[in-house]
């Protein structure tokens, strides 16, 4: 009941009703996912391949699984056949592996490129020069089994809302800039994944098309 009520509360505050809610269910038991499913959620986000692999066969087939965390190259093969969207593509090497695994399962795997926007060094993502370098690489332009659907970013973990807003605004302007360029056919600037429990309202005000929300729906997570 709690989860359903939380979902309603979160949805009610949305600044943009067209923004997709990805329910981040990492560390949460299957019962919680089922409750969210019953309440109408079809998009679930996980950040560990093993956990995703465990949950996927136990949930209905119409669930769209989002891989939201840092993804190791050697694990791409396990999720290649069914993953709906990989949010955190943070290197050319990883993208090449996804392309390779996509070819094996005969799919164009949808991904977002993660851009480093936070002050923290610890957060993953391309910086501007790395991204430009990849985009101009012929090997990138020849990719056949990935579909780049947009960008993803994580703001600095801070109480300073102005800073968070500034970072999201910077990501949005990078998104628009890319959109105005001539891009390969498999690259479409349509989705901008930004915003989590603590900053999704600011993210929506700054143009987010999908938010990844965990604790505001499922409650705080317990890590061992
Ligand atoms: C855990 C996680 C989230 C959700 O975080 P909450 O603060 O619980 O909403 C969103 N995005 C990524 C990449 C995450 O790892």
Coordinates of C-alpha atoms and ligand atoms in Angstrom, one line a residue, residues 24 26 47 68-69 152 154 195-198 212-216 221 223, ligand 1:
X24 CA 14.5 2.3 -9.4
X26 CA 17.7 -1.9 -6.8
X47 CA 22.1 -1.0 -11.3
X68 CA 20.9 2.6 -14.8
X69 CA 24.2 2.2 -13.1
X152 CA 22.0 10.9 -19.1
X154 CA 23.8 12.8 -12.5
X195 CA 16.6 13.6 -11.9
X196 CA 16.4 11.2 -8.9
X197 CA 14.4 11.3 -5.7
X198 CA 16.2 14.4 -4.4
X212 CA 15.0 7.7 -12.2
X213 CA 13.3 7.5 -8.8
X214 CA 14.1 4.9 -6.1
X215 CA 13.8 5.9 -2.4
X216 CA 10.9 8.3 -2.8
X221 CA 17.7 1.3 0.8
X223 CA 23.1 -1.7 2.0
Ligands
LIG1 C1 20.1 4.6 -7.2 C2 20.0 5.4 -8.4 C3 18.9 6.3 -8.7 C4 17.8 6.5 -7.7 O1 18.2 7.1 -6.5 P1 17.1 7.7 -5.5 O2 17.8 8.8 -4.8 O3 16.8 6.5 -4.5 O4 15.9 8.1 -6.2 C5 18.9 7.0 -9.8 N1 19.9 6.9 -10.7 C6 21.0 6.1 -10.5 C7 22.0 6.0 -11.6 C8 21.0 5.3 -9.4 O5 22.1 4.5 -9.2

